[in-house]
Amino acid sequence: MRLAAAATGPEKKAPLTMSELFKICRDAFFRDCLLQDAGVRVPRPLVNGPSRFIPEKEVSGLDGQTQSIFEDAFASLGRVDNVSMVMGFHPQYLESFLRTQHYLLQMDGPLSLPCRHYIGIMAAARHQCSYLVNLHVNDFLQVGGDSKWLKGLESAPRKLQALGELNKLLAHRPWLLTKEHMESLLKAEENSWSLAEVIHAVVLLTHYHSLASFTFGCGVSPELHGDGGHTFRAPSLSGYCVCDIANGNGVTDDLLANQLAMETSGEVEVLMERMKQLQEGRDEEEASQEEMATRFEREKTESMLVTTTEDEESLTSSDVSRHFEDPSYGYKDFSRRGEHVPTFRVQDYSWEDHGYSLVNRLYPDVGQLLDEKFQMAYNLTYNTMATHQGVDTTMLRRAIWNYIHCMFGIRYDDYDYGEINELLDRNFKVYIKTIVCSPEKTTKRMYESFWRQFQHSEKVHVNLLMMEARMQAELLYALRAITRYMT
């Protein structure tokens, strides 16, 4: 892929490939470090490419539409970050994502620019996502943010500190949100929030919680200038950096991939056959409402048995806990033994009929942008599965989306939840639950353990689905609480 280079004189230089641009940015950064350090210590890259899970050669070989989007992003921000690079597998979605994020962070809105980036820091820190925290610390300072706020949440204005509880519940247990939580912000004696400001904050919090899921789920690498992006350690004697193997750039990974492909031969065909059988069964007879409700409860219960625990520790390169309160507070299953939280029924409060209009009314155009992004991720298809062409993947995409909402206690009355167990195997469910509920626990082994015959682009698409399903689930609970406060 090539980015257009700036013209100098009467002739234009040859366009730059992404690899060349990556090298230029890297060399410029290292040169600055060398000058600052008087030549004593020379840093070098710790990562090869935008993802620890996806080989660099696959990410850098993208099409012309993606190239054009990257050119616009580079002209606007002076960078093409690694999240965008990985999303570049799906340019239609990437365009919608960047348009929405640009509006939330840079266009006219209820909140000041520093507050927007600080809320992004708070949300990303909730999942220990140092990658996103580092990006927004830099952006926060560039738009005039007070560096004192970065010492910790207690150093930020009290108005922003008051978001701590909302941030915590949205990230880990959004079903516990009530109108009283909104009232505490909107009717505070000092530094109260307006409805428009709360909507803006809620959208930012949910955006960055879900983006943290994508960042961990796709193994997005640190930026070169960020923590974990470079090292002063000398290369290993073998000629391979540890990150080469982690990135899939070594021979070992190729052998492993071939072995896994042999072990999972026929995986795609089995999944396609199940989809066909489910469609035929659906055409022959339809389950009763009582049976549909029973299947939802069964799937919700089974989802609690899926564990996200891994032996490997999650990778965090810096302490981000100062940006949020109560670090021991985390995800707990929607309805544990001895507790009962009412099911969120979509026909009572949905994004299409309720949430969309509320957001658009209080924060104009954002509802439309979010709706386009949700629809893009949900409906995106190339009618392929691995090497098979002309495949209708609607049933599979809906199963992934509805399984995520099921874990959040959200039920669609017209969906047969029995399909989930037929289409999503246990390894895939472990991956989904980890990404959506505890993304900081994600490992490369999890990424490799599901859909082992599928392309990396298809796994990135799964992460887009998970990100948007999670964001919509959080939004539904928050917007329902705001609606109840208003009425």
Short mmCIF file of N, CA and C in Angstrom, two decimals, residues 316-448:
data_model
loop_
_atom_site.label_atom_id
_atom_site.label_comp_id
_atom_site.label_asym_id
_atom_site.label_seq_id
_atom_site.Cartn_x
_atom_site.Cartn_y
_atom_site.Cartn_z
N THR A 316 0.85 -5.27 30.37
CA THR A 316 0.68 -3.85 30.64
C THR A 316 2.05 -3.25 30.84
N SER A 317 2.35 -2.19 30.08
CA SER A 317 3.70 -1.64 30.10
C SER A 317 3.83 -0.44 31.03
N SER A 318 2.75 0.03 31.59
CA SER A 318 2.85 1.17 32.51
C SER A 318 1.68 1.13 33.48
N ASP A 319 1.83 1.82 34.58
CA ASP A 319 0.78 1.84 35.59
C ASP A 319 -0.26 2.89 35.20
N VAL A 320 -1.46 2.45 34.89
CA VAL A 320 -2.52 3.38 34.49
C VAL A 320 -3.61 3.46 35.55
N SER A 321 -3.43 2.75 36.67
CA SER A 321 -4.48 2.68 37.67
C SER A 321 -4.76 4.02 38.34
N ARG A 322 -3.84 4.96 38.24
CA ARG A 322 -4.08 6.26 38.86
C ARG A 322 -5.22 7.04 38.19
N HIS A 323 -5.62 6.59 36.99
CA HIS A 323 -6.65 7.30 36.25
C HIS A 323 -8.06 6.81 36.55
N PHE A 324 -8.21 5.88 37.50
CA PHE A 324 -9.55 5.44 37.86
C PHE A 324 -9.57 4.96 39.30
N GLU A 325 -10.77 4.81 39.85
CA GLU A 325 -10.94 4.41 41.24
C GLU A 325 -11.32 2.93 41.33
N ASP A 326 -11.09 2.37 42.50
CA ASP A 326 -11.54 1.02 42.81
C ASP A 326 -11.03 -0.01 41.78
N PRO A 327 -9.70 -0.19 41.66
CA PRO A 327 -9.14 -1.10 40.65
C PRO A 327 -9.52 -2.56 40.84
N SER A 328 -9.96 -2.94 42.04
CA SER A 328 -10.34 -4.34 42.27
C SER A 328 -11.72 -4.65 41.69
N TYR A 329 -12.46 -3.63 41.32
CA TYR A 329 -13.82 -3.83 40.78
C TYR A 329 -13.71 -4.28 39.32
N GLY A 330 -14.32 -5.43 38.99
CA GLY A 330 -14.25 -5.93 37.62
C GLY A 330 -15.54 -6.60 37.20
N TYR A 331 -15.47 -7.29 36.09
CA TYR A 331 -16.65 -7.94 35.54
C TYR A 331 -17.13 -9.07 36.45
N LYS A 332 -18.41 -9.13 36.66
CA LYS A 332 -19.06 -10.27 37.30
C LYS A 332 -20.23 -10.68 36.40
N ASP A 333 -20.53 -11.97 36.37
CA ASP A 333 -21.59 -12.43 35.48
C ASP A 333 -22.91 -11.73 35.78
N PHE A 334 -23.69 -11.57 34.73
CA PHE A 334 -24.93 -10.81 34.79
C PHE A 334 -25.87 -11.27 35.90
N SER A 335 -26.03 -12.55 36.07
CA SER A 335 -26.96 -13.06 37.08
C SER A 335 -26.34 -14.25 37.80
N ARG A 336 -25.58 -13.95 38.85
CA ARG A 336 -24.92 -15.01 39.60
C ARG A 336 -25.88 -15.70 40.56
N ARG A 337 -25.45 -16.83 41.10
CA ARG A 337 -26.30 -17.57 42.03
C ARG A 337 -26.66 -16.69 43.23
N GLY A 338 -27.94 -16.66 43.57
CA GLY A 338 -28.38 -15.87 44.70
C GLY A 338 -28.75 -14.44 44.34
N GLU A 339 -28.50 -14.05 43.08
CA GLU A 339 -28.84 -12.71 42.64
C GLU A 339 -29.79 -12.80 41.45
N HIS A 340 -30.61 -11.79 41.30
CA HIS A 340 -31.50 -11.76 40.14
C HIS A 340 -31.59 -10.34 39.61
N VAL A 341 -31.14 -10.17 38.37
CA VAL A 341 -31.25 -8.88 37.70
C VAL A 341 -32.21 -9.08 36.54
N PRO A 342 -33.25 -8.27 36.42
CA PRO A 342 -34.23 -8.47 35.35
C PRO A 342 -33.59 -8.45 33.96
N THR A 343 -34.09 -9.32 33.10
CA THR A 343 -33.61 -9.34 31.71
C THR A 343 -33.98 -8.04 31.02
N PHE A 344 -33.06 -7.52 30.23
CA PHE A 344 -33.29 -6.32 29.43
C PHE A 344 -33.92 -6.79 28.11
N ARG A 345 -35.21 -6.50 27.93
CA ARG A 345 -35.92 -6.95 26.73
C ARG A 345 -35.87 -5.84 25.68
N VAL A 346 -35.33 -6.18 24.53
CA VAL A 346 -35.09 -5.19 23.49
C VAL A 346 -36.38 -4.56 22.99
N GLN A 347 -37.49 -5.31 23.01
CA GLN A 347 -38.73 -4.70 22.52
C GLN A 347 -39.23 -3.61 23.48
N ASP A 348 -38.70 -3.59 24.74
CA ASP A 348 -39.08 -2.53 25.67
C ASP A 348 -38.21 -1.29 25.53
N TYR A 349 -36.96 -1.50 25.18
CA TYR A 349 -36.04 -0.36 24.98
C TYR A 349 -34.96 -0.79 24.00
N SER A 350 -35.00 -0.25 22.81
CA SER A 350 -34.04 -0.64 21.78
C SER A 350 -33.25 0.58 21.30
N TRP A 351 -32.13 0.30 20.66
CA TRP A 351 -31.34 1.37 20.06
C TRP A 351 -32.13 2.06 18.95
N GLU A 352 -32.76 1.25 18.09
CA GLU A 352 -33.44 1.80 16.92
C GLU A 352 -34.63 2.68 17.31
N ASP A 353 -35.41 2.26 18.30
CA ASP A 353 -36.65 2.97 18.63
C ASP A 353 -36.50 4.00 19.75
N HIS A 354 -35.45 3.89 20.57
CA HIS A 354 -35.34 4.77 21.73
C HIS A 354 -33.97 5.45 21.84
N GLY A 355 -32.90 4.66 21.88
CA GLY A 355 -31.57 5.22 22.11
C GLY A 355 -31.12 6.17 21.03
N TYR A 356 -31.34 5.79 19.78
CA TYR A 356 -30.90 6.62 18.64
C TYR A 356 -31.46 8.04 18.72
N SER A 357 -32.77 8.14 18.92
CA SER A 357 -33.41 9.46 18.93
C SER A 357 -32.97 10.29 20.13
N LEU A 358 -32.76 9.65 21.29
CA LEU A 358 -32.31 10.38 22.48
C LEU A 358 -30.93 10.98 22.25
N VAL A 359 -30.00 10.19 21.73
CA VAL A 359 -28.65 10.69 21.46
C VAL A 359 -28.69 11.81 20.43
N ASN A 360 -29.43 11.59 19.35
CA ASN A 360 -29.45 12.59 18.28
C ASN A 360 -30.08 13.90 18.74
N ARG A 361 -31.02 13.81 19.67
CA ARG A 361 -31.69 15.03 20.14
C ARG A 361 -30.77 15.86 21.04
N LEU A 362 -29.99 15.19 21.88
CA LEU A 362 -29.16 15.91 22.85
C LEU A 362 -27.73 16.18 22.34
N TYR A 363 -27.29 15.42 21.35
CA TYR A 363 -25.95 15.59 20.79
C TYR A 363 -26.08 15.39 19.28
N PRO A 364 -26.56 16.42 18.56
CA PRO A 364 -26.94 16.30 17.15
C PRO A 364 -25.89 15.60 16.29
N ASP A 365 -26.39 14.73 15.42
CA ASP A 365 -25.62 13.98 14.41
C ASP A 365 -24.90 12.76 14.97
N VAL A 366 -24.66 12.70 16.28
CA VAL A 366 -23.92 11.57 16.83
C VAL A 366 -24.74 10.28 16.75
N GLY A 367 -26.05 10.38 16.98
CA GLY A 367 -26.90 9.20 16.86
C GLY A 367 -26.80 8.60 15.46
N GLN A 368 -26.81 9.47 14.46
CA GLN A 368 -26.70 9.01 13.07
C GLN A 368 -25.36 8.35 12.81
N LEU A 369 -24.28 8.96 13.29
CA LEU A 369 -22.95 8.41 13.09
C LEU A 369 -22.80 7.04 13.78
N LEU A 370 -23.31 6.94 15.00
CA LEU A 370 -23.24 5.67 15.72
C LEU A 370 -24.06 4.60 15.02
N ASP A 371 -25.25 4.98 14.56
CA ASP A 371 -26.12 4.02 13.89
C ASP A 371 -25.46 3.47 12.63
N GLU A 372 -24.82 4.35 11.86
CA GLU A 372 -24.12 3.91 10.65
C GLU A 372 -22.99 2.94 10.99
N LYS A 373 -22.29 3.22 12.09
CA LYS A 373 -21.16 2.38 12.49
C LYS A 373 -21.66 1.01 12.98
N PHE A 374 -22.73 0.99 13.76
CA PHE A 374 -23.31 -0.27 14.20
C PHE A 374 -23.75 -1.12 12.99
N GLN A 375 -24.46 -0.46 12.08
CA GLN A 375 -24.96 -1.17 10.90
C GLN A 375 -23.83 -1.68 10.03
N MET A 376 -22.78 -0.88 9.92
CA MET A 376 -21.64 -1.27 9.08
C MET A 376 -20.99 -2.55 9.63
N ALA A 377 -20.75 -2.58 10.94
CA ALA A 377 -20.11 -3.77 11.52
C ALA A 377 -21.02 -4.99 11.44
N TYR A 378 -22.30 -4.79 11.70
CA TYR A 378 -23.25 -5.92 11.75
C TYR A 378 -23.50 -6.51 10.36
N ASN A 379 -23.62 -5.64 9.36
CA ASN A 379 -23.99 -6.09 8.01
C ASN A 379 -22.80 -6.34 7.10
N LEU A 380 -21.59 -5.99 7.54
CA LEU A 380 -20.41 -6.15 6.70
C LEU A 380 -20.20 -7.62 6.33
N THR A 381 -20.09 -7.89 5.04
CA THR A 381 -19.83 -9.25 4.59
C THR A 381 -19.19 -9.22 3.21
N TYR A 382 -18.37 -10.21 2.97
CA TYR A 382 -17.78 -10.41 1.63
C TYR A 382 -18.28 -11.74 1.06
N ASN A 383 -19.27 -12.32 1.76
CA ASN A 383 -19.86 -13.61 1.37
C ASN A 383 -18.80 -14.70 1.22
N THR A 384 -17.86 -14.67 2.16
CA THR A 384 -16.81 -15.69 2.16
C THR A 384 -16.65 -16.27 3.57
N MET A 385 -16.16 -17.50 3.62
CA MET A 385 -15.73 -18.12 4.87
C MET A 385 -14.45 -18.88 4.55
N ALA A 386 -13.33 -18.38 5.07
CA ALA A 386 -12.02 -18.95 4.74
C ALA A 386 -11.86 -18.96 3.21
N THR A 387 -11.73 -20.13 2.61
CA THR A 387 -11.52 -20.20 1.15
C THR A 387 -12.82 -20.37 0.37
N HIS A 388 -13.95 -20.41 1.06
CA HIS A 388 -15.24 -20.63 0.39
C HIS A 388 -15.87 -19.30 -0.03
N GLN A 389 -16.41 -19.27 -1.23
CA GLN A 389 -17.05 -18.09 -1.78
C GLN A 389 -18.57 -18.26 -1.80
N GLY A 390 -19.28 -17.13 -1.90
CA GLY A 390 -20.73 -17.17 -2.05
C GLY A 390 -21.46 -17.71 -0.83
N VAL A 391 -20.94 -17.42 0.37
CA VAL A 391 -21.54 -17.92 1.61
C VAL A 391 -22.32 -16.81 2.30
N ASP A 392 -23.56 -17.09 2.68
CA ASP A 392 -24.36 -16.14 3.45
C ASP A 392 -23.99 -16.29 4.93
N THR A 393 -23.33 -15.29 5.49
CA THR A 393 -22.85 -15.38 6.89
C THR A 393 -23.76 -14.67 7.88
N THR A 394 -24.96 -14.30 7.44
CA THR A 394 -25.88 -13.54 8.30
C THR A 394 -26.14 -14.27 9.62
N MET A 395 -26.39 -15.56 9.54
CA MET A 395 -26.72 -16.34 10.74
C MET A 395 -25.56 -16.33 11.74
N LEU A 396 -24.34 -16.45 11.24
CA LEU A 396 -23.17 -16.48 12.11
C LEU A 396 -22.93 -15.12 12.75
N ARG A 397 -23.06 -14.05 11.96
CA ARG A 397 -22.85 -12.71 12.52
C ARG A 397 -23.89 -12.39 13.59
N ARG A 398 -25.12 -12.80 13.34
CA ARG A 398 -26.17 -12.55 14.33
C ARG A 398 -25.94 -13.34 15.61
N ALA A 399 -25.42 -14.57 15.48
CA ALA A 399 -25.14 -15.38 16.66
C ALA A 399 -24.07 -14.73 17.53
N ILE A 400 -23.03 -14.18 16.90
CA ILE A 400 -21.96 -13.51 17.65
C ILE A 400 -22.52 -12.29 18.37
N TRP A 401 -23.25 -11.46 17.65
CA TRP A 401 -23.82 -10.22 18.21
C TRP A 401 -24.75 -10.53 19.38
N ASN A 402 -25.65 -11.49 19.17
CA ASN A 402 -26.65 -11.80 20.20
C ASN A 402 -26.06 -12.55 21.39
N TYR A 403 -24.98 -13.30 21.18
CA TYR A 403 -24.31 -13.94 22.30
C TYR A 403 -23.71 -12.89 23.23
N ILE A 404 -23.11 -11.87 22.65
CA ILE A 404 -22.54 -10.79 23.46
C ILE A 404 -23.63 -10.08 24.24
N HIS A 405 -24.73 -9.76 23.59
CA HIS A 405 -25.82 -9.09 24.29
C HIS A 405 -26.43 -10.01 25.35
N CYS A 406 -26.44 -11.31 25.07
CA CYS A 406 -26.95 -12.27 26.06
C CYS A 406 -26.10 -12.23 27.33
N MET A 407 -24.78 -12.12 27.18
CA MET A 407 -23.89 -12.04 28.35
C MET A 407 -24.16 -10.79 29.17
N PHE A 408 -24.73 -9.77 28.52
CA PHE A 408 -25.10 -8.54 29.22
C PHE A 408 -26.57 -8.56 29.67
N GLY A 409 -27.23 -9.71 29.51
CA GLY A 409 -28.61 -9.83 29.95
C GLY A 409 -29.63 -9.21 29.03
N ILE A 410 -29.26 -9.01 27.76
CA ILE A 410 -30.15 -8.38 26.79
C ILE A 410 -30.74 -9.45 25.89
N ARG A 411 -32.06 -9.49 25.79
CA ARG A 411 -32.74 -10.55 25.04
C ARG A 411 -33.55 -10.01 23.86
N TYR A 412 -33.43 -10.71 22.73
CA TYR A 412 -34.26 -10.45 21.54
C TYR A 412 -35.32 -11.55 21.48
N ASP A 413 -36.59 -11.16 21.57
CA ASP A 413 -37.67 -12.15 21.63
C ASP A 413 -37.77 -12.98 20.36
N ASP A 414 -37.32 -12.43 19.23
CA ASP A 414 -37.49 -13.13 17.96
C ASP A 414 -36.27 -13.99 17.59
N TYR A 415 -35.32 -14.16 18.51
CA TYR A 415 -34.12 -14.92 18.20
C TYR A 415 -34.11 -16.26 18.94
N ASP A 416 -33.73 -17.30 18.22
CA ASP A 416 -33.61 -18.63 18.81
C ASP A 416 -32.19 -18.80 19.34
N TYR A 417 -32.03 -18.71 20.65
CA TYR A 417 -30.70 -18.77 21.27
C TYR A 417 -30.08 -20.16 21.22
N GLY A 418 -30.85 -21.15 20.78
CA GLY A 418 -30.28 -22.47 20.58
C GLY A 418 -29.25 -22.49 19.45
N GLU A 419 -29.33 -21.51 18.56
CA GLU A 419 -28.39 -21.44 17.44
C GLU A 419 -26.96 -21.14 17.91
N ILE A 420 -26.84 -20.45 19.03
CA ILE A 420 -25.52 -20.02 19.49
C ILE A 420 -24.63 -21.22 19.77
N ASN A 421 -25.16 -22.21 20.50
CA ASN A 421 -24.35 -23.38 20.82
C ASN A 421 -23.99 -24.20 19.59
N GLU A 422 -24.81 -24.12 18.56
CA GLU A 422 -24.52 -24.85 17.33
C GLU A 422 -23.40 -24.18 16.53
N LEU A 423 -23.29 -22.86 16.62
CA LEU A 423 -22.38 -22.12 15.74
C LEU A 423 -21.09 -21.64 16.42
N LEU A 424 -21.13 -21.48 17.73
CA LEU A 424 -19.96 -20.96 18.44
C LEU A 424 -19.39 -22.03 19.36
N ASP A 425 -18.18 -22.50 19.05
CA ASP A 425 -17.60 -23.54 19.91
C ASP A 425 -17.00 -22.91 21.17
N ARG A 426 -16.54 -23.78 22.08
CA ARG A 426 -16.10 -23.30 23.39
C ARG A 426 -14.90 -22.36 23.29
N ASN A 427 -13.91 -22.69 22.46
CA ASN A 427 -12.74 -21.82 22.32
C ASN A 427 -13.15 -20.43 21.86
N PHE A 428 -14.10 -20.40 20.92
CA PHE A 428 -14.58 -19.11 20.41
C PHE A 428 -15.31 -18.35 21.51
N LYS A 429 -16.11 -19.06 22.31
CA LYS A 429 -16.84 -18.41 23.39
C LYS A 429 -15.89 -17.84 24.44
N VAL A 430 -14.82 -18.58 24.74
CA VAL A 430 -13.82 -18.08 25.70
C VAL A 430 -13.21 -16.79 25.18
N TYR A 431 -12.87 -16.78 23.90
CA TYR A 431 -12.28 -15.58 23.28
C TYR A 431 -13.26 -14.41 23.34
N ILE A 432 -14.51 -14.66 22.94
CA ILE A 432 -15.52 -13.59 22.94
C ILE A 432 -15.70 -13.02 24.34
N LYS A 433 -15.88 -13.89 25.31
CA LYS A 433 -16.14 -13.42 26.67
C LYS A 433 -14.95 -12.63 27.21
N THR A 434 -13.74 -13.10 26.90
CA THR A 434 -12.55 -12.39 27.37
C THR A 434 -12.47 -11.01 26.74
N ILE A 435 -12.64 -10.93 25.44
CA ILE A 435 -12.54 -9.65 24.73
C ILE A 435 -13.58 -8.66 25.24
N VAL A 436 -14.79 -9.13 25.44
CA VAL A 436 -15.90 -8.24 25.77
C VAL A 436 -15.91 -7.87 27.26
N CYS A 437 -15.53 -8.81 28.12
CA CYS A 437 -15.68 -8.60 29.56
C CYS A 437 -14.38 -8.28 30.28
N SER A 438 -13.29 -8.91 29.88
CA SER A 438 -11.99 -8.71 30.53
C SER A 438 -10.89 -8.67 29.48
N PRO A 439 -10.92 -7.68 28.58
CA PRO A 439 -10.00 -7.69 27.43
C PRO A 439 -8.53 -7.70 27.81
N GLU A 440 -8.20 -7.15 28.98
CA GLU A 440 -6.80 -7.11 29.40
C GLU A 440 -6.22 -8.50 29.63
N LYS A 441 -7.08 -9.53 29.70
CA LYS A 441 -6.62 -10.91 29.90
C LYS A 441 -6.38 -11.66 28.58
N THR A 442 -6.58 -10.99 27.47
CA THR A 442 -6.45 -11.65 26.16
C THR A 442 -5.01 -12.08 25.89
N THR A 443 -4.85 -13.25 25.30
CA THR A 443 -3.53 -13.75 24.92
C THR A 443 -3.53 -14.16 23.45
N LYS A 444 -2.33 -14.27 22.90
CA LYS A 444 -2.18 -14.72 21.52
C LYS A 444 -2.72 -16.14 21.35
N ARG A 445 -2.56 -16.96 22.38
CA ARG A 445 -3.07 -18.32 22.32
C ARG A 445 -4.58 -18.34 22.13
N MET A 446 -5.30 -17.45 22.81
CA MET A 446 -6.74 -17.36 22.62
C MET A 446 -7.09 -17.00 21.18
N TYR A 447 -6.36 -16.01 20.65
CA TYR A 447 -6.61 -15.56 19.28
C TYR A 447 -6.40 -16.69 18.29
N GLU A 448 -5.39 -17.51 18.53
CA GLU A 448 -5.06 -18.59 17.60
C GLU A 448 -5.95 -19.82 17.78
#
